[in-house]
XYZ file of C-alpha atoms in Angstrom:
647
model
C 79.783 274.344 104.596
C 77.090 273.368 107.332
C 74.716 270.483 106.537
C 71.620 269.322 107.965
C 71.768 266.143 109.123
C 68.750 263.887 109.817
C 68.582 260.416 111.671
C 66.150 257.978 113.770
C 65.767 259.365 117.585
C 67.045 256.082 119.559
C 70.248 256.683 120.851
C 72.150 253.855 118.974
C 71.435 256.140 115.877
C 73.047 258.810 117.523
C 75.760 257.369 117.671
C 75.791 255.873 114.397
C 75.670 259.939 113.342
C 78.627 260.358 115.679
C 80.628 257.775 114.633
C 80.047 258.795 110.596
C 80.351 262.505 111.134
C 83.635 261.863 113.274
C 85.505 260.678 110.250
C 85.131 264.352 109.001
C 86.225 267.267 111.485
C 85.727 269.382 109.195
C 82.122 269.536 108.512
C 80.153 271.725 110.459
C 76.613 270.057 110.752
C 73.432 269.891 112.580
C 71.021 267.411 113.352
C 67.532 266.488 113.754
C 65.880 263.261 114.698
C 62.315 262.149 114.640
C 60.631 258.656 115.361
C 60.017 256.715 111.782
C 57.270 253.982 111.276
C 59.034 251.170 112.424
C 59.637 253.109 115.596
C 55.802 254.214 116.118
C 54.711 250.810 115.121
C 56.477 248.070 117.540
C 53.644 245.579 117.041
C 54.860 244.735 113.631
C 56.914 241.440 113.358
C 59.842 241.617 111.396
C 59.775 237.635 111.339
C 56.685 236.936 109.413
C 57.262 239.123 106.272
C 54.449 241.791 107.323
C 56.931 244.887 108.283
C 56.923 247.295 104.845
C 60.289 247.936 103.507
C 60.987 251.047 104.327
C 59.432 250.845 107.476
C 62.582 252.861 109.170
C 63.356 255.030 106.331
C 60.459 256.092 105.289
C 59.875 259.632 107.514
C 63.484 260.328 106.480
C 63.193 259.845 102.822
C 60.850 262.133 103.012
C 62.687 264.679 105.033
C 65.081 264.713 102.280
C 62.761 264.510 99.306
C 61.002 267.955 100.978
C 64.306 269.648 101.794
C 63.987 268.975 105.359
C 67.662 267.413 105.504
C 70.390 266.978 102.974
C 71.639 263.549 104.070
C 69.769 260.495 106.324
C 72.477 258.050 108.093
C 71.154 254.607 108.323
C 72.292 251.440 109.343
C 72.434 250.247 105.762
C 70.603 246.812 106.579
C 67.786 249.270 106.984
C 67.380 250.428 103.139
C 64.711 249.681 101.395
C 65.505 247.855 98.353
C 64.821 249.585 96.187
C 65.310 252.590 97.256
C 63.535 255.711 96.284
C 64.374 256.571 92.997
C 64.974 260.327 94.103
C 67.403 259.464 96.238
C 70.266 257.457 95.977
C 73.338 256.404 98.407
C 76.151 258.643 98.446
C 78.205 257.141 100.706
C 78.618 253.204 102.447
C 81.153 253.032 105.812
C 82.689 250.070 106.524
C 81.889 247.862 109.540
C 84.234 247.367 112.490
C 82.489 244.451 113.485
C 79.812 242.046 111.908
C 79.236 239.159 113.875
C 75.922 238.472 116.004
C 76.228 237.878 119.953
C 74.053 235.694 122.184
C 72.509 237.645 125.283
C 71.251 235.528 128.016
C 70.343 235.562 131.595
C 73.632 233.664 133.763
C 75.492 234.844 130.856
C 74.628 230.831 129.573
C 76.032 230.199 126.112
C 73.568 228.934 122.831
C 74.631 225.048 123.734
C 74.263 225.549 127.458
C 70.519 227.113 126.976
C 67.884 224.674 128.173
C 65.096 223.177 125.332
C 62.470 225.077 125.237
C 64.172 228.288 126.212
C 62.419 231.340 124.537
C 64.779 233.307 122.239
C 64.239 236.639 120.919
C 65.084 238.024 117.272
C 64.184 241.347 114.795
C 65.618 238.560 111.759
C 63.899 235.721 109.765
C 68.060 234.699 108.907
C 69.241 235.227 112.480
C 65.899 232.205 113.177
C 66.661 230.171 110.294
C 70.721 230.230 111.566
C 69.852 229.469 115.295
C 67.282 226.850 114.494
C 69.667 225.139 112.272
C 72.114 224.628 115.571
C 69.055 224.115 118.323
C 65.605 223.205 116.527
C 64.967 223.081 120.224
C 64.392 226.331 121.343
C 61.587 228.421 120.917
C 62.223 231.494 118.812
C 60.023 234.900 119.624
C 59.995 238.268 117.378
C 61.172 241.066 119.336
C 61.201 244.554 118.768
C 62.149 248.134 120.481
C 65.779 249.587 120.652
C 68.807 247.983 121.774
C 68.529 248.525 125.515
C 65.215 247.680 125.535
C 65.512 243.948 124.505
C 68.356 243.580 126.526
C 66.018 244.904 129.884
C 63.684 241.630 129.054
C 66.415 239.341 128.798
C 67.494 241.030 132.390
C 64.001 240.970 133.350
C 63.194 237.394 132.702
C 60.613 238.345 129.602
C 62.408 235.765 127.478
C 65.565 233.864 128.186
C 67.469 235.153 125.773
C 68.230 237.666 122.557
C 70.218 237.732 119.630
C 71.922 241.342 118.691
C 74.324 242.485 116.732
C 77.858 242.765 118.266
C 78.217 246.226 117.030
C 75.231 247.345 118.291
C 76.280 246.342 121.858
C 79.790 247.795 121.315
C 78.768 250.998 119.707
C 76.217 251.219 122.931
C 79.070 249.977 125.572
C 77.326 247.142 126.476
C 79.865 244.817 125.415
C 79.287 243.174 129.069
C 76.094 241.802 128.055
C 77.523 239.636 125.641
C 77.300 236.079 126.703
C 78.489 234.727 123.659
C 79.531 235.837 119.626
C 77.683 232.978 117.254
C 78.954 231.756 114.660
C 76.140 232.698 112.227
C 76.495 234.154 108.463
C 75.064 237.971 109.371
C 73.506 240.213 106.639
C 75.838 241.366 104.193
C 75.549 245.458 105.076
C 75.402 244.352 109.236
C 77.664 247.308 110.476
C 77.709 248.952 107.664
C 76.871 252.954 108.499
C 74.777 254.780 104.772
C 73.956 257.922 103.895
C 71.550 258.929 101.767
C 70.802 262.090 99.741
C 68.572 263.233 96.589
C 70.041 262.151 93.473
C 72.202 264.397 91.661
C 73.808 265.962 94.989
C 77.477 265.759 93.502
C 78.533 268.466 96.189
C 78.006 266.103 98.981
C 79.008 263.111 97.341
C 82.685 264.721 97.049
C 82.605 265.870 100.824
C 82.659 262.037 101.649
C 84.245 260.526 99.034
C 87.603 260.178 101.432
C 86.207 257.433 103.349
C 83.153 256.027 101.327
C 83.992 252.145 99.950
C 81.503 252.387 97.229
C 83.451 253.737 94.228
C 86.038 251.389 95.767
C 83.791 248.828 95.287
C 84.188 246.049 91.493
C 81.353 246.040 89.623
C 78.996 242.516 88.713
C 78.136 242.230 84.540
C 75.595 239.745 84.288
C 76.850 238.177 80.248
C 74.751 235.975 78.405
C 77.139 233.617 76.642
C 74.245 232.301 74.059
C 73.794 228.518 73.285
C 77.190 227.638 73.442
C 78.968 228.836 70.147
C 81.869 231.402 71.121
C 81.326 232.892 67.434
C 77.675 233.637 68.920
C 78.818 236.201 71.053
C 77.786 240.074 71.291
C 80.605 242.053 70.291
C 79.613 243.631 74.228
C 80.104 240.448 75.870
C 83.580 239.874 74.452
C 84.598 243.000 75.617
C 83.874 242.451 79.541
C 85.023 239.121 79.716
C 88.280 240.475 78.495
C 88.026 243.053 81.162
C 87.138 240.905 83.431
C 89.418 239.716 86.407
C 86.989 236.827 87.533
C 84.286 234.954 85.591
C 81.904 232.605 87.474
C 81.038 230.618 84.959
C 77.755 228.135 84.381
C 77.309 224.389 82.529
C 77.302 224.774 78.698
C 80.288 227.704 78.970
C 82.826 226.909 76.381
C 86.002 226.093 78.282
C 88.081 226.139 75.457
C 86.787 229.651 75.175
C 87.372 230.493 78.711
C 91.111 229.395 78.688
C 91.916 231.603 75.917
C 90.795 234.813 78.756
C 93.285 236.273 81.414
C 90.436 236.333 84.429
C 89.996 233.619 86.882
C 87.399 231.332 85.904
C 85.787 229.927 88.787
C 82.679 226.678 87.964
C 79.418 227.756 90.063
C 77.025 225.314 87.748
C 74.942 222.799 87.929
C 73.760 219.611 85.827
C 71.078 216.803 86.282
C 69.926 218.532 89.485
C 73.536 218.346 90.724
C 74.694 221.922 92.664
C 78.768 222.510 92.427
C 77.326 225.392 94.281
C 74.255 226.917 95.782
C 72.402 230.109 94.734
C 72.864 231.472 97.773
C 76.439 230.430 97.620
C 76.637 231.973 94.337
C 75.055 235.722 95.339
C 77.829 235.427 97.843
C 80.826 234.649 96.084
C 79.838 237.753 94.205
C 79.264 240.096 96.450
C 82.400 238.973 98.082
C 84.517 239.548 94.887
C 82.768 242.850 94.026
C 83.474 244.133 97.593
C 87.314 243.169 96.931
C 87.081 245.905 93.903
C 87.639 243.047 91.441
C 85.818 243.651 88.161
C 83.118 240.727 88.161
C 81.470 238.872 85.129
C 78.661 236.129 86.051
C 78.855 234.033 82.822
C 75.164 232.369 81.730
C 74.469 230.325 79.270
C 71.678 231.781 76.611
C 70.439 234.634 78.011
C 71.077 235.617 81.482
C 67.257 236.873 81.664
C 65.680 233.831 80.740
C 65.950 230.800 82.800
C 69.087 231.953 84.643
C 68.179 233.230 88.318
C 69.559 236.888 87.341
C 66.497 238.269 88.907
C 67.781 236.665 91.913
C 71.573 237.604 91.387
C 70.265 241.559 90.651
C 68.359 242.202 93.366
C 71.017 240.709 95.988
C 73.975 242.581 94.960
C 71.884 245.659 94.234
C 69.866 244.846 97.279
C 73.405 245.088 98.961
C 74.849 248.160 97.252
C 76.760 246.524 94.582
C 76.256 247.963 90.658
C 75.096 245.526 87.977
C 75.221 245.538 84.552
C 73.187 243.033 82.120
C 74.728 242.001 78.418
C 71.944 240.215 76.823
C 73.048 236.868 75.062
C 71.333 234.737 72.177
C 68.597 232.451 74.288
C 68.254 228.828 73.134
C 64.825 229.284 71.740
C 66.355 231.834 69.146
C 69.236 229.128 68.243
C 66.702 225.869 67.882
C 64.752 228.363 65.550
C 67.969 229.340 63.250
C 69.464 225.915 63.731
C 66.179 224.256 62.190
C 64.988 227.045 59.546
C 61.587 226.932 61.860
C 60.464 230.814 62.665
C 58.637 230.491 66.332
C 56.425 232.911 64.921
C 54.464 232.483 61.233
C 52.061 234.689 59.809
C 49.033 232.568 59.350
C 50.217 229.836 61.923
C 51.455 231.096 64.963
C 51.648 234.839 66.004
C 52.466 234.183 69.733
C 55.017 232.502 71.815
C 55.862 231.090 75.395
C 59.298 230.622 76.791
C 58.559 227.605 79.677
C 60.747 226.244 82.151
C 59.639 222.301 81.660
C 61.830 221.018 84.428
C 58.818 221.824 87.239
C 56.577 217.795 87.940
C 53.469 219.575 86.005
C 54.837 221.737 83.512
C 52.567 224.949 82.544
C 50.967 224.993 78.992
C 50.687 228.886 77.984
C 47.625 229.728 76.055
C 50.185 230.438 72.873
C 50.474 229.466 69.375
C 54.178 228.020 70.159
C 55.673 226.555 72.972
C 58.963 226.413 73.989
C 60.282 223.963 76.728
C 63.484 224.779 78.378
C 65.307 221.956 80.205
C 62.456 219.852 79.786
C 64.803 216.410 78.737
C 63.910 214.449 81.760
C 60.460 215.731 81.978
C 58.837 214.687 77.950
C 56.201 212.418 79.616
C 54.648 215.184 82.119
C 54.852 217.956 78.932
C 52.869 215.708 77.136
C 50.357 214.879 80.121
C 49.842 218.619 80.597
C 49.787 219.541 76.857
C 47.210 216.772 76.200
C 45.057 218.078 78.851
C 44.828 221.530 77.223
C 43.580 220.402 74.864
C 46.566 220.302 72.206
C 46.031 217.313 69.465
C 48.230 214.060 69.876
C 49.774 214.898 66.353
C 50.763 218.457 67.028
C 54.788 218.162 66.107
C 57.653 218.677 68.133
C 60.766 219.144 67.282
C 63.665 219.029 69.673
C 67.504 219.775 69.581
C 70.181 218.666 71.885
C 73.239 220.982 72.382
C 72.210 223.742 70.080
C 74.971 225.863 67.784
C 77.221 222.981 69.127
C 79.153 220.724 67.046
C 77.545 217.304 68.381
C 74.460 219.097 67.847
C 71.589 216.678 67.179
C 67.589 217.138 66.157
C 64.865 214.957 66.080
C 61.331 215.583 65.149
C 58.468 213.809 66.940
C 54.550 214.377 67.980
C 52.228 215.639 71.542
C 51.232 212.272 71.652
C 54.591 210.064 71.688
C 56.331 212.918 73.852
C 58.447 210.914 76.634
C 58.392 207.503 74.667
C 62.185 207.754 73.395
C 64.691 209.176 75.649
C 66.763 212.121 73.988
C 70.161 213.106 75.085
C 70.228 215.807 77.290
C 70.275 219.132 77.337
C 67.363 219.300 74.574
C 65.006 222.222 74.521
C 62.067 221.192 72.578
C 59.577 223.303 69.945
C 55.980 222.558 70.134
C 53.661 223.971 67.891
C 52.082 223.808 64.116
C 55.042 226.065 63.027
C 56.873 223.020 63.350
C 55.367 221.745 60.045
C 57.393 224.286 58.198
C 60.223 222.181 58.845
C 58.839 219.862 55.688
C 55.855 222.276 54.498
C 55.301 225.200 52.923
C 53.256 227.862 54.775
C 50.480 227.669 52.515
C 49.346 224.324 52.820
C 48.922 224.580 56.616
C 46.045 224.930 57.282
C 44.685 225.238 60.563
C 41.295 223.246 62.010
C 39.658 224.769 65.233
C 36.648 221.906 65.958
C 34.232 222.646 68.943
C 32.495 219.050 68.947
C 33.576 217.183 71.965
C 34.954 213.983 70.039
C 37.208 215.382 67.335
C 37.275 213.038 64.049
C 40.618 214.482 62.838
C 43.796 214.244 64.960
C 45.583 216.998 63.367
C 42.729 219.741 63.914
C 43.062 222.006 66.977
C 40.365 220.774 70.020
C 38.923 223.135 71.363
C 35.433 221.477 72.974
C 32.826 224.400 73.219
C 30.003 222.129 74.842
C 30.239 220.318 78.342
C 28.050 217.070 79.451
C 26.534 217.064 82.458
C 24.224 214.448 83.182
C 21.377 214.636 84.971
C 18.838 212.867 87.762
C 15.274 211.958 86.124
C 12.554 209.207 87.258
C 13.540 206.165 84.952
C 9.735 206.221 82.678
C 8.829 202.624 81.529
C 9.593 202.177 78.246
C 7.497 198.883 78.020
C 4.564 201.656 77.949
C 6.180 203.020 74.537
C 6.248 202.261 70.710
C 9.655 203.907 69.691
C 12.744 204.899 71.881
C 14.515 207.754 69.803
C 18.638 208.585 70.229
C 19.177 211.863 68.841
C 22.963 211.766 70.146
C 25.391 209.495 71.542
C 25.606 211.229 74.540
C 21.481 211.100 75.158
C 22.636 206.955 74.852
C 25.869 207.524 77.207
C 23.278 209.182 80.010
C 20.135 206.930 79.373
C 19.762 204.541 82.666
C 16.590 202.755 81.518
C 16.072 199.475 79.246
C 15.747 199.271 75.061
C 12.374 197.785 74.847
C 10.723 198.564 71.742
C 11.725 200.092 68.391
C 15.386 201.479 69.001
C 15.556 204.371 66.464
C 19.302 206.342 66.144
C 20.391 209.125 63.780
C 23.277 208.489 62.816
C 26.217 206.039 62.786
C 28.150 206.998 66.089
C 24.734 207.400 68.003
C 23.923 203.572 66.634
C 27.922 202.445 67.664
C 26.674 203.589 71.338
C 23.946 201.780 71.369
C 25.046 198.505 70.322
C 27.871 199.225 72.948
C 25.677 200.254 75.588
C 23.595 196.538 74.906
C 20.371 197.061 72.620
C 19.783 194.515 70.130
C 18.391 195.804 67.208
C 19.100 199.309 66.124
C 17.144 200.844 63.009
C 19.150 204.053 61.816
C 17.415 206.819 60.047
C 18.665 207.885 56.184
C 19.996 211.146 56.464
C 21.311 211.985 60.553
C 19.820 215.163 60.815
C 16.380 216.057 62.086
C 14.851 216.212 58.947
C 16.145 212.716 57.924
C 14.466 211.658 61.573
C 11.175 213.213 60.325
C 11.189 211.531 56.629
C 11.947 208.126 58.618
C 8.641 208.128 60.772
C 6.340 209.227 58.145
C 6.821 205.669 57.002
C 6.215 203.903 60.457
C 3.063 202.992 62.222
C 1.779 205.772 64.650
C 2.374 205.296 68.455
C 3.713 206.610 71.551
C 7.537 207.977 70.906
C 10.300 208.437 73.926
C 13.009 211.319 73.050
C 15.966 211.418 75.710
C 17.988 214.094 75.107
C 19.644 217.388 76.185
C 17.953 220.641 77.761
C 19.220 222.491 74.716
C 17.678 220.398 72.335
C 15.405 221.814 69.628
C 11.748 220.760 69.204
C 11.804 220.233 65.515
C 11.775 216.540 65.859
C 8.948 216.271 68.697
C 6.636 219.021 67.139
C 7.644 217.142 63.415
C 6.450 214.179 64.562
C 3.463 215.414 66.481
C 2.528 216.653 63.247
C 2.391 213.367 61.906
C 0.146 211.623 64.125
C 2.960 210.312 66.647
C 2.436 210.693 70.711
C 5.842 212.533 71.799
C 7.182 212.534 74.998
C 10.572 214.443 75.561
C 13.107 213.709 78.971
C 15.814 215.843 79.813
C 18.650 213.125 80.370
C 21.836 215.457 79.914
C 22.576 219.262 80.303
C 24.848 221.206 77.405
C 26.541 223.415 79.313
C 29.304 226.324 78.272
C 32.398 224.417 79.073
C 34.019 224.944 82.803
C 37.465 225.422 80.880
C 38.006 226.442 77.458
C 41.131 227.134 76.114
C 41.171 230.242 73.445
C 43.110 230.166 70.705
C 43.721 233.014 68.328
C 41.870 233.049 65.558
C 43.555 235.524 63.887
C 45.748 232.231 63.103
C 42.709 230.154 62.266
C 41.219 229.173 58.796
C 38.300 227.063 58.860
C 36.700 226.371 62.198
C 33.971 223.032 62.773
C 30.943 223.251 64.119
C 28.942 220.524 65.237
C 25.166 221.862 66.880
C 23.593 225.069 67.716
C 25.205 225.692 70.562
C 28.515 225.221 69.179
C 27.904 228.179 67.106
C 25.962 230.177 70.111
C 29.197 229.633 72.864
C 31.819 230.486 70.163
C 30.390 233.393 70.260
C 30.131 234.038 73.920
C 34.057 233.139 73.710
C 35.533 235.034 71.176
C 32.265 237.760 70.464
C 31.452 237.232 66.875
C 32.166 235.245 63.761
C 35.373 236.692 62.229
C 35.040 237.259 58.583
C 38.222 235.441 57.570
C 37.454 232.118 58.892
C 35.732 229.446 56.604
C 32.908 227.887 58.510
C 31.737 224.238 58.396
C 28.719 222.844 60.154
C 27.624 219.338 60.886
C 23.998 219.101 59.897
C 20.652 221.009 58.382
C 19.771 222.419 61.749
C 23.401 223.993 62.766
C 23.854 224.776 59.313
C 20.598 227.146 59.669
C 21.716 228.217 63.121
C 24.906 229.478 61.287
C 23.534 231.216 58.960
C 20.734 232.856 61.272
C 23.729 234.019 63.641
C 25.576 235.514 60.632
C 22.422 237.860 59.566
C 22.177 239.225 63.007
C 25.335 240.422 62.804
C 25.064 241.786 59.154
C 21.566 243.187 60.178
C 23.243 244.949 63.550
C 25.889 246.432 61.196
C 23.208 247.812 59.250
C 21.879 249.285 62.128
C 24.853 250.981 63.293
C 25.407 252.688 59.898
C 21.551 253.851 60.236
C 22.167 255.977 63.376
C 25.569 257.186 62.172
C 25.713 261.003 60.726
């Protein structure tokens, strides 16, 4: 059988081809080179993460993929991860040598290179590694084959250049070699791949003689659950009895783990405290995979949540290793069985987040329910950052220390006195009105949305829909006017003038401002509405009237009293705006929402595009009342229509 060989043009590729093909006399085979991306395009750095992946495969995958070729050789460092999906690798040779060598000018060693001397590298780890032992040198990307970053080294270009040892060897240049570092290389460095499209058993089998990848363990990724043995898949009890090494994480059963045959080797952490680092981790591994051991990494909960498997995956996949994932019970599932409390409620919460509250500024998901995972030391900034969203001081909380364990322990607490008791740790923590279930029926829950900016009720779901802005005017003098008329609290928060005259307020919290913001004598209408502002001066002596107040503001009041005899003047003190930030909620979970002006009603709208039928409406005041009502015949009127033109 003759096959078609294809490979990169430089000559160390060649080579590579030579040395791969010589392991097998007996294939008769031809071969074809051409000049891939990373070839054509030497101005790309590999250092600063702009090179594409495939960037020397690429022209050979697709050799292969059109039938060009039947296998690619590669240095496997080279592969794109991940690869292809047509294709897949076939076959992996071992390295003969995978250490990195020092090439210098007077064959000077790293520690005998003067500061400042310019050092060439392809590798962002060969930098980090030589910066670690000499911060002092000044690192330079290089690119181009093997021979040609050796000639400017000879040449005086830069001082010197890291390669890889058997990449001088393979070449015969061992003589260059000043020095062999003592750096931690990429794991495939030396390694020699072939590629082929998937499927190509025939070619497979030709190399199967010398190809370490079926010799090669295999990694399961287990999820152990929240600590409960009995909590187990019937799936993960089966590999860790296959297993012949477990490395095992904090909250793992030991008891458990004693009662296995496999090494158990302790790669956890707690309070912040490594026993070993995740880089440490992807290599102890790779390392036992590559030994042919069968390999379980051990998680508690669920190895997808929380548990740096993306991490773990993509290096030993990255590196030619096979993974397998057994999905465990996560903690959020346990605190919900453990305390009867569904994360999700018809009615009360139809969403959920899953959030890492470790972090100095934890994330609050726009969600019905929150979950907070290894958030023990952290309470204080959850509640900072929920509190800021928006979420009432009242909402409850309920958190559990070592769930499904027997010193389990919950306690129950609100938004608002988050991080005032110190729980034992780990906790994982439940935010959220489904909470109340832990003391309520579902039906008397009953969910609040109010879109005033000061909410009245601590239990009802803020959700501001108007922003203050104030504004620059020319202070008028007021010693000029009869009556100075507060329609709001916030027309008193932005006034800057004095409180001569009659001080007339609508209601009781635009009267509290007032006598907080210093005016004497405050007479309050009847009814706090515009009508009751009316009714109250067509009982007073006519005269000149001052109204500050917003740009949104209606001119009922002004043309009212106009009507009655009364010189109006209106000022603009304050702009209601649409808010910067609101946070949505979903109203599919809402019953009865609060609205407190016109333009409450109006930027609802504009948020969530209509009134939903379901929701019970409540409005403070005549005016908004009518607003309300005006907005809902609109939409019965466009309905109407829409069922005109249909047919």
């Amino acid at each position: 059988m003759s096959i078609r060989v294809i490979a990169r043009q430089s000559r160390l590729s060649q080579l590579q081809v030579q040395e791969a093909m010589a392991r097998f006399p007996d294939i008769d085979y031809s071969l074809e080179t051409l000049s891939s991306y990373g070839d054509q395009h030497q101005q790309i750095s590999l250092l600063n993460g702009e090179a594409p992946a495939d960037m020397f495969t690429r022209e050979l995958d697709e050799a292969l993929i059109n039938g060009r070729a039947d296998i690619a050789i590669h240095s496997a460092k080279d592969l794109p991860y991940p690869l292809d999906e047509r294709l897949e690798v076939i076959a992996l040779f071992p390295p003969f040598n995978q250490s990195d060598s020092l090439v210098s000018r007077d064959h000077l060693t790293l520690s005998q290179l003067p500061a400042g001397s310019s050092v060439g590298t392809s590798s962002p780890m060969r930098r980090r590694e030589l910066l670690a032992l000499r911060p002092d040198l000044k690192i330079v990307g290089i690119r181009g084959c093997i021979e040609e970053r050796v000639r400017q080294v000879r040449d005086g270009e830069i001082d010197a250049a890291i390669v890889a040892t058997c990449a001088l060897k393979r070449l015969g240049m061992e003589a260059d070699i000043s020095e062999v570092l003592p750096f931690e290389t990429h794991p495939l460095q030396g390694y020699l791949a072939i590629t082929a499209l998937k499927g190509r058993t025939d070619l497979k089998l030709l190399f199967e003689r010398d190809d370490v990848l079926h010799r090669q363990g295999h990694v399961t990724l287990v999820g152990f659950g929240p600590g409960d043995p009995e909590l187990l898949t019937v799936k993960a009890v089966k590999a860790l009895q296959q297993a012949d090494v477990i490395f095992y994480d904090d909250l793992i059963g030991k008891q458990y783990l004693d009662t296995l045959t496999a090494e158990t080797i302790y790669v956890g952490k707690r309070n912040g405290k490594h026993h070993a680092e995740q880089h440490d981790i992807n290599r102890l591994l790779l390392k036992a995979a590559r030994e042919g051991r069968e390999v379980v990494r051990l998680k508690g909960g669920d190895p997808m949540v929380f548990g740096h498997a993306g991490e773990e995956i993509e290096y030993l996949q990255s590196n030619l290793i096979s993974v397998t994932v057994i999905p465990g019970i996560t903690t959020a599932s346990a605190l919900a069985a453990t305390t009867k409390v569904s994360l999700t409620q018809r009615s009360i919460s139809s969403s959920v987040a899953l959030v890492n509250g470790h972090s100095a500024a934890p994330i609050v998901p726009d969600t019905d329910t929150i979950v907070y995972y290894m958030g023990g030391s952290r309470l204080g900034s959850i509640r900072k950052s929920l509190l800021a969203e928006g979420w009432s001081v009242t909402t409850p909380v309920i958190l559990v220390h070592n769930v499904s364990l027997p010193d389990e322990q919950t306690f129950e607490t609100t938004v608002g006195q988050l991080g005032d008791v110190d729980y034992p740790t780990p906790v994982i923590a439940m935010v959220g009105d489904v909470a109340r279930l832990r003391h309520q029926a579902a039906s008397t829950v009953k969910r609040t949305l109010y879109t005033g900016l000061v909410s009245p009720n601590p239990d009802y779901i803020h959700t501001p829909l108007i922003e203050i802005e104030p504004v620059s005017y020319a202070k008028p003098s007021t010693d000029s006017y009869d009556y100075l008329l507060f329609t709001s609290r916030y027309a008193v928060k932005c006034w800057t003038g004095g409180f001569n005259g009659r001080i007339v307020s609508i209601g009781p919290s635009t009267t509290q401002a007032l006598k907080e913001a210093g005016a004497a004598e405050v007479e309050q209408t009847e009814q706090d509405d515009s009508y009751g502002v009316i009714d109250f001066f067509s009982r007073q002596p006519r005269g000149r009237v001052l109204i500050p107040r917003s740009n949104l503001a209606l001119n009922i009041i002004p043309d009212g009293l106009r009507q009655l005899g009364f010189e109006v003047t209106t000022l603009t003190v304050y702009n209601n705006v649409y808010p910067h930030h609101v946070r949505r909620v979903n109203l599919a979970n809402i019953q009865r929402v609060v609205f407190t002006s016109p333009s409450t009603i109006d930027n609802f709208i504009k948020t969530y595009g209509s009134l939903p039928a379901h929701i019970e409406y409540v409005t403070r005041g005549r005016i908004t009342a009518q607003h309300l009502k005006s907005r809902q015949n609109e939409k019965i009127q466009n309905i109407q229509k829409g069922a005109g033109h249909t047919g």
